[in-house]
mmCIF file of C-alpha atoms in Angstrom:
data_model
loop_
_atom_site.group_PDB
_atom_site.id
_atom_site.type_symbol
_atom_site.label_atom_id
_atom_site.label_comp_id
_atom_site.label_asym_id
_atom_site.label_seq_id
_atom_site.Cartn_x
_atom_site.Cartn_y
_atom_site.Cartn_z
ATOM 1 C CA SER B 1 -3.035 13.639 1.423
ATOM 2 C CA GLU B 2 -5.082 10.581 0.427
ATOM 3 C CA VAL B 3 -6.175 7.906 3.815
ATOM 4 C CA VAL B 4 -7.129 4.352 3.268
ATOM 5 C CA ALA B 5 -8.967 2.487 5.484
ATOM 6 C CA SER B 6 -9.927 -1.466 5.780
ATOM 7 C CA PRO B 7 -10.640 -4.339 8.090
ATOM 8 C CA LEU B 8 -6.791 -4.504 7.808
ATOM 9 C CA GLY B 9 -5.997 -1.286 9.031
ATOM 10 C CA TRP B 10 -4.806 2.329 7.577
ATOM 11 C CA SER B 11 -2.630 4.127 5.503
ATOM 12 C CA MET B 12 -2.210 7.731 4.758
ATOM 13 C CA ALA B 13 0.278 8.785 1.924
ATOM 14 C CA PRO B 14 0.774 12.582 0.231
ATOM 15 C CA CYS B 15 -0.884 13.078 -2.888
ATOM 16 C CA ALA B 16 0.631 14.278 -5.963
ATOM 17 C CA SER B 17 1.172 17.902 -6.952
ATOM 18 C CA SER B 18 1.911 17.244 -10.416
ATOM 19 C CA THR B 19 2.104 14.075 -13.449
ATOM 20 C CA ALA B 20 5.702 12.596 -14.228
ATOM 21 C CA SER B 21 6.976 10.328 -17.113
ATOM 22 C CA GLN B 22 8.393 8.060 -14.658
ATOM 23 C CA TRP B 23 7.714 6.823 -11.477
ATOM 24 C CA TYR B 24 9.837 4.586 -8.883
ATOM 25 C CA PHE B 25 8.754 1.843 -6.275
ATOM 26 C CA ALA B 26 12.058 0.309 -4.496
ATOM 27 C CA HIS B 27 9.464 -2.305 -2.570
ATOM 28 C CA GLY B 28 6.440 -4.165 -2.232
ATOM 29 C CA ALA B 29 5.703 -7.955 -1.726
ATOM 30 C CA THR B 30 2.971 -10.330 -2.923
ATOM 31 C CA THR B 31 3.699 -13.142 -0.382
ATOM 32 C CA GLN B 32 2.307 -14.033 2.911
ATOM 33 C CA GLY B 33 -1.782 -13.972 1.319
ATOM 34 C CA GLY B 34 -0.485 -10.105 0.358
ATOM 35 C CA GLY B 35 -1.632 -8.013 -2.333
ATOM 36 C CA LEU B 36 0.153 -5.393 -4.097
ATOM 37 C CA VAL B 37 -1.882 -3.237 -6.560
ATOM 38 C CA LEU B 38 -0.509 -0.568 -8.923
ATOM 39 C CA SER B 39 -2.504 2.321 -9.854
ATOM 40 C CA LEU B 40 -2.152 4.400 -12.924
ATOM 41 C CA PHE B 41 -4.083 7.503 -12.770
ATOM 42 C CA ASN B 42 -4.056 10.096 -15.729
ATOM 43 C CA PRO B 43 -6.130 13.719 -14.876
ATOM 44 C CA GLY B 44 -5.044 15.266 -17.947
ATOM 45 C CA SER B 45 -6.919 15.386 -21.287
ATOM 46 C CA THR B 46 -4.624 13.795 -23.677
ATOM 47 C CA ASP B 47 -4.167 9.997 -23.463
ATOM 48 C CA ALA B 48 -0.767 8.080 -21.890
ATOM 49 C CA THR B 49 0.801 4.974 -22.742
ATOM 50 C CA VAL B 50 3.131 3.200 -20.241
ATOM 51 C CA ASP B 51 5.682 0.339 -19.883
ATOM 52 C CA VAL B 52 6.249 -1.421 -16.271
ATOM 53 C CA SER B 53 9.263 -3.275 -15.497
ATOM 54 C CA LEU B 54 9.209 -5.209 -12.273
ATOM 55 C CA VAL B 55 12.674 -5.740 -10.338
ATOM 56 C CA THR B 56 11.998 -8.992 -8.249
ATOM 57 C CA SER B 57 14.267 -11.171 -5.638
ATOM 58 C CA THR B 58 13.242 -14.553 -7.269
ATOM 59 C CA ALA B 59 13.406 -13.715 -11.043
ATOM 60 C CA GLY B 60 15.458 -10.521 -11.201
ATOM 61 C CA GLU B 61 14.393 -7.712 -13.701
ATOM 62 C CA VAL B 62 10.896 -8.796 -15.044
ATOM 63 C CA ALA B 63 8.914 -6.862 -18.281
ATOM 64 C CA PRO B 64 5.699 -8.606 -18.055
ATOM 65 C CA PRO B 65 4.021 -8.418 -21.710
ATOM 66 C CA ALA B 66 0.758 -7.115 -20.295
ATOM 67 C CA TYR B 67 2.643 -4.614 -18.886
ATOM 68 C CA GLN B 68 3.908 -3.101 -21.792
ATOM 69 C CA GLY B 69 2.248 -0.227 -23.500
ATOM 70 C CA VAL B 70 -0.553 0.017 -20.739
ATOM 71 C CA ASP B 71 -3.031 2.445 -22.326
ATOM 72 C CA VAL B 72 -4.234 5.223 -19.633
ATOM 73 C CA PRO B 73 -6.942 7.350 -21.409
ATOM 74 C CA ALA B 74 -7.344 10.800 -20.491
ATOM 75 C CA HIS B 75 -9.130 11.232 -17.184
ATOM 76 C CA THR B 76 -9.001 7.659 -16.114
ATOM 77 C CA LEU B 77 -7.646 5.323 -13.528
ATOM 78 C CA VAL B 78 -6.202 1.526 -14.412
ATOM 79 C CA THR B 79 -5.322 -0.529 -11.669
ATOM 80 C CA GLU B 80 -2.734 -3.407 -12.217
ATOM 81 C CA ASN B 81 -2.930 -6.745 -9.493
ATOM 82 C CA VAL B 82 1.102 -7.372 -9.423
ATOM 83 C CA GLY B 83 0.887 -10.874 -7.903
ATOM 84 C CA ASP B 84 -0.810 -11.821 -11.275
ATOM 85 C CA HIS B 85 2.431 -11.532 -12.952
ATOM 86 C CA VAL B 86 5.183 -12.108 -9.932
ATOM 87 C CA ALA B 87 3.429 -14.234 -7.380
ATOM 88 C CA GLN B 88 5.209 -15.159 -4.042
ATOM 89 C CA ASP B 89 8.173 -12.702 -3.690
ATOM 90 C CA PRO B 90 8.994 -10.938 -0.941
ATOM 91 C CA SER B 91 10.639 -8.282 -2.803
ATOM 92 C CA VAL B 92 9.336 -6.235 -5.372
ATOM 93 C CA ALA B 93 10.170 -3.031 -7.073
ATOM 94 C CA THR B 94 8.160 -1.571 -9.193
ATOM 95 C CA VAL B 95 8.833 1.376 -11.969
ATOM 96 C CA VAL B 96 6.730 2.935 -14.582
ATOM 97 C CA SER B 97 7.949 4.763 -17.994
ATOM 98 C CA SER B 98 5.921 6.839 -20.057
ATOM 99 C CA LEU B 99 6.134 6.187 -23.784
ATOM 100 C CA SER B 100 3.626 9.123 -24.283
ATOM 101 C CA GLY B 101 1.613 11.492 -22.051
ATOM 102 C CA THR B 102 2.554 11.801 -17.914
ATOM 103 C CA VAL B 103 0.461 10.025 -15.097
ATOM 104 C CA VAL B 104 0.162 9.918 -11.311
ATOM 105 C CA ALA B 105 0.830 6.228 -9.934
ATOM 106 C CA SER B 106 0.502 4.894 -6.342
ATOM 107 C CA GLU B 107 0.939 1.374 -5.032
ATOM 108 C CA LEU B 108 -1.151 -0.129 -2.478
ATOM 109 C CA GLN B 109 0.042 -3.136 -0.354
ATOM 110 C CA SER B 110 -2.124 -5.329 2.061
ATOM 111 C CA PHE B 111 -1.193 -8.324 3.778
ATOM 112 C CA GLY B 112 -2.406 -10.945 6.129
ATOM 113 C CA SER B 113 -5.836 -10.799 8.121
ATOM 114 C CA PRO B 114 -7.838 -8.427 10.271
ATOM 115 C CA GLY B 115 -6.015 -8.173 13.983
ATOM 116 C CA SER B 116 -2.745 -9.762 12.383
ATOM 117 C CA GLY B 117 -2.391 -7.908 8.818
ATOM 118 C CA GLY B 118 -1.850 -4.408 7.374
ATOM 119 C CA ILE B 119 -2.083 -2.163 4.378
ATOM 120 C CA ALA B 120 0.140 0.479 3.293
ATOM 121 C CA LEU B 121 -0.451 3.409 0.814
ATOM 122 C CA THR B 122 2.417 4.617 -1.022
ATOM 123 C CA LEU B 123 2.786 7.521 -3.679
ATOM 124 C CA GLY B 124 5.616 6.462 -6.253
ATOM 125 C CA SER B 125 9.001 8.516 -6.719
ATOM 126 C CA PRO B 126 9.241 10.559 -9.716
ATOM 127 C CA SER B 127 12.819 10.613 -10.172
ATOM 128 C CA PRO B 128 15.807 8.577 -8.533
ATOM 129 C CA GLN B 129 18.311 10.590 -6.816
ATOM 130 C CA THR B 130 21.509 10.569 -4.714
ATOM 131 C CA GLN B 131 20.203 11.491 -1.272
ATOM 132 C CA TRP B 132 17.537 10.340 0.730
ATOM 133 C CA SER B 133 16.656 11.561 4.099
ATOM 134 C CA PHE B 134 14.143 9.955 6.671
ATOM 135 C CA PRO B 135 15.002 12.171 10.160
ATOM 136 C CA GLN B 136 12.940 10.256 12.335
ATOM 137 C CA ASN B 137 12.649 6.198 12.956
ATOM 138 C CA THR B 138 12.680 4.446 15.821
ATOM 139 C CA ASP B 139 12.805 0.486 16.476
ATOM 140 C CA VAL B 140 10.262 -0.131 18.841
ATOM 141 C CA THR B 141 10.849 -3.830 20.548
ATOM 142 C CA GLY B 142 8.925 -6.376 18.175
ATOM 143 C CA ALA B 143 8.914 -4.323 15.529
ATOM 144 C CA ALA B 144 10.876 -3.826 12.604
ATOM 145 C CA VAL B 145 12.542 -1.337 10.564
ATOM 146 C CA ALA B 146 13.765 -1.821 6.957
ATOM 147 C CA PHE B 147 15.235 0.772 4.398
ATOM 148 C CA HIS B 148 15.029 -0.872 0.675
ATOM 149 C CA LEU B 149 17.262 0.509 -2.011
ATOM 150 C CA LEU B 150 16.485 0.301 -5.603
ATOM 151 C CA ASN B 151 19.190 0.900 -8.289
ATOM 152 C CA THR B 152 17.571 0.861 -11.929
ATOM 153 C CA THR B 153 21.129 1.713 -13.583
ATOM 154 C CA SER B 154 23.452 -0.455 -15.660
ATOM 155 C CA ARG B 155 26.185 0.773 -12.783
ATOM 156 C CA ALA B 156 26.449 -0.427 -8.976
ATOM 157 C CA ALA B 157 25.892 2.240 -6.621
ATOM 158 C CA SER B 158 28.008 2.268 -3.521
ATOM 159 C CA VAL B 159 26.154 3.918 -0.538
ATOM 160 C CA SER B 160 27.181 5.493 2.605
ATOM 161 C CA VAL B 161 24.554 6.044 5.596
ATOM 162 C CA ALA B 162 24.920 8.682 8.339
ATOM 163 C CA VAL B 163 23.123 7.410 11.429
ATOM 164 C CA GLY B 164 22.044 10.708 13.493
ATOM 165 C CA LEU B 165 21.003 10.103 17.398
ATOM 166 C CA PRO B 166 19.557 12.625 19.479
ATOM 167 C CA LYS B 167 21.510 14.886 21.603
ATOM 168 C CA GLY B 168 24.779 14.931 20.121
ATOM 169 C CA ALA B 169 25.227 11.105 20.004
ATOM 170 C CA ALA B 170 27.555 9.903 17.412
ATOM 171 C CA ALA B 171 27.722 6.735 15.386
ATOM 172 C CA ALA B 172 29.957 5.359 12.632
ATOM 173 C CA PRO B 173 28.494 5.413 8.897
ATOM 174 C CA LEU B 174 27.282 2.484 7.444
ATOM 175 C CA ALA B 175 28.411 1.064 3.865
ATOM 176 C CA VAL B 176 25.583 -0.556 1.486
ATOM 177 C CA SER B 177 25.666 -1.614 -2.180
ATOM 178 C CA VAL B 178 23.208 -2.035 -4.388
ATOM 179 C CA PRO B 179 24.067 -4.100 -7.923
ATOM 180 C CA PRO B 180 23.115 -2.880 -11.343
ATOM 181 C CA GLN B 181 19.283 -3.129 -11.888
ATOM 182 C CA SER B 182 18.558 -5.060 -8.761
ATOM 183 C CA THR B 183 17.664 -3.853 -4.999
ATOM 184 C CA ALA B 184 19.309 -4.345 -1.555
ATOM 185 C CA THR B 185 17.615 -4.043 2.087
ATOM 186 C CA LEU B 186 19.132 -2.698 4.932
ATOM 187 C CA GLN B 187 17.453 -3.894 8.291
ATOM 188 C CA ALA B 188 17.870 -1.177 10.724
ATOM 189 C CA GLN B 189 17.241 -3.381 13.966
ATOM 190 C CA ASN B 190 20.208 -5.804 12.788
ATOM 191 C CA VAL B 191 22.486 -2.968 12.914
ATOM 192 C CA THR B 192 23.779 -2.548 16.602
ATOM 193 C CA ARG B 193 24.939 0.999 16.130
ATOM 194 C CA ILE B 194 21.521 1.448 16.391
ATOM 195 C CA PRO B 195 19.934 1.562 19.417
ATOM 196 C CA ALA B 196 16.355 -0.128 19.894
ATOM 197 C CA ASN B 197 13.841 2.328 21.233
ATOM 198 C CA THR B 198 15.892 5.289 20.331
ATOM 199 C CA PRO B 199 14.636 8.193 17.804
ATOM 200 C CA TYR B 200 17.713 8.132 14.489
ATOM 201 C CA SER B 201 17.843 9.771 11.455
ATOM 202 C CA LEU B 202 19.269 8.334 8.068
ATOM 203 C CA THR B 203 20.498 9.534 5.340
ATOM 204 C CA PHE B 204 21.355 7.907 2.208
ATOM 205 C CA VAL B 205 24.289 9.196 -0.210
ATOM 206 C CA SER B 206 24.513 7.539 -3.561
ATOM 207 C CA HIS B 207 28.157 7.277 -5.337
ATOM 208 C CA GLY B 208 28.103 5.844 -8.712
ATOM 209 C CA ALA B 209 24.382 5.969 -9.559
ATOM 210 C CA PRO B 210 21.136 7.703 -8.252
ATOM 211 C CA ILE B 211 18.885 5.420 -6.239
ATOM 212 C CA VAL B 212 15.575 5.235 -5.077
ATOM 213 C CA VAL B 213 15.343 4.200 -1.061
ATOM 214 C CA ALA B 214 11.442 3.359 0.600
ATOM 215 C CA ARG B 215 10.826 2.573 4.330
ATOM 216 C CA GLN B 216 8.760 -0.073 5.607
ATOM 217 C CA VAL B 217 7.664 -0.408 9.135
ATOM 218 C CA THR B 218 6.110 -3.346 10.642
ATOM 219 C CA SER B 219 5.129 -4.072 14.403
ATOM 220 C CA PRO B 220 2.384 -6.593 16.122
ATOM 221 C CA SER B 221 -0.955 -5.676 17.031
ATOM 222 C CA GLY B 222 -0.770 -3.588 20.012
ATOM 223 C CA ALA B 223 2.440 -2.309 20.204
ATOM 224 C CA PRO B 224 2.926 0.767 21.571
ATOM 225 C CA ALA B 225 3.690 3.624 19.129
ATOM 226 C CA SER B 226 7.256 5.196 18.939
ATOM 227 C CA GLN B 227 7.290 8.945 20.455
ATOM 228 C CA PRO B 228 9.195 11.625 19.328
ATOM 229 C CA ALA B 229 11.974 13.151 21.375
ATOM 230 C CA ASP B 230 13.889 16.296 21.595
ATOM 231 C CA GLY B 231 17.648 16.315 20.286
ATOM 232 C CA ASP B 232 19.753 18.239 18.513
#
């Protein structure tokens, strides 16, 4: 794992065990004074070239000319400031596609100021899938938990979301539609069947197109951390 710390806070993410020709990030933001930096690392002995496209809430799908044919030489790290091309956008998904060679991609999100901001380090997903599971989530009072769904295909994705609650409690599944080449967001705290301050799991199953799902958790400074609970 890798840990990043700054006056804004700290974040941890798993390291990649291999390079890949594709990397997907379902969510980022360039608003609220936020910075979104894409890191492209080539640990191999052969040069790589990649294209980077963005799916935004304000401009739709964007392919900045400066992000097409980005050279990532062997044993080299290349960083790109996404905000240079998509400014003041609350939702930015990123897709990295290799033209030659393979790389590892991560994003570093930052926003706010010390004491009222935060950072998030994210390793990209190497491929879309039809199923994504998040085994432990809690909607703490004053906090927010959001799940962002990215569909990069030309087909709509119809997604069912199974909710698991502790000790055998049941909740009806949710339904989310993700149009082609776009994103959708599920705000957990707005779903009445998900109780507050209670651990729950979510499993996303997509019908029609594979997707990428990311979780975003925010909470006020000093808020108590959620606690795991025993359950069935």
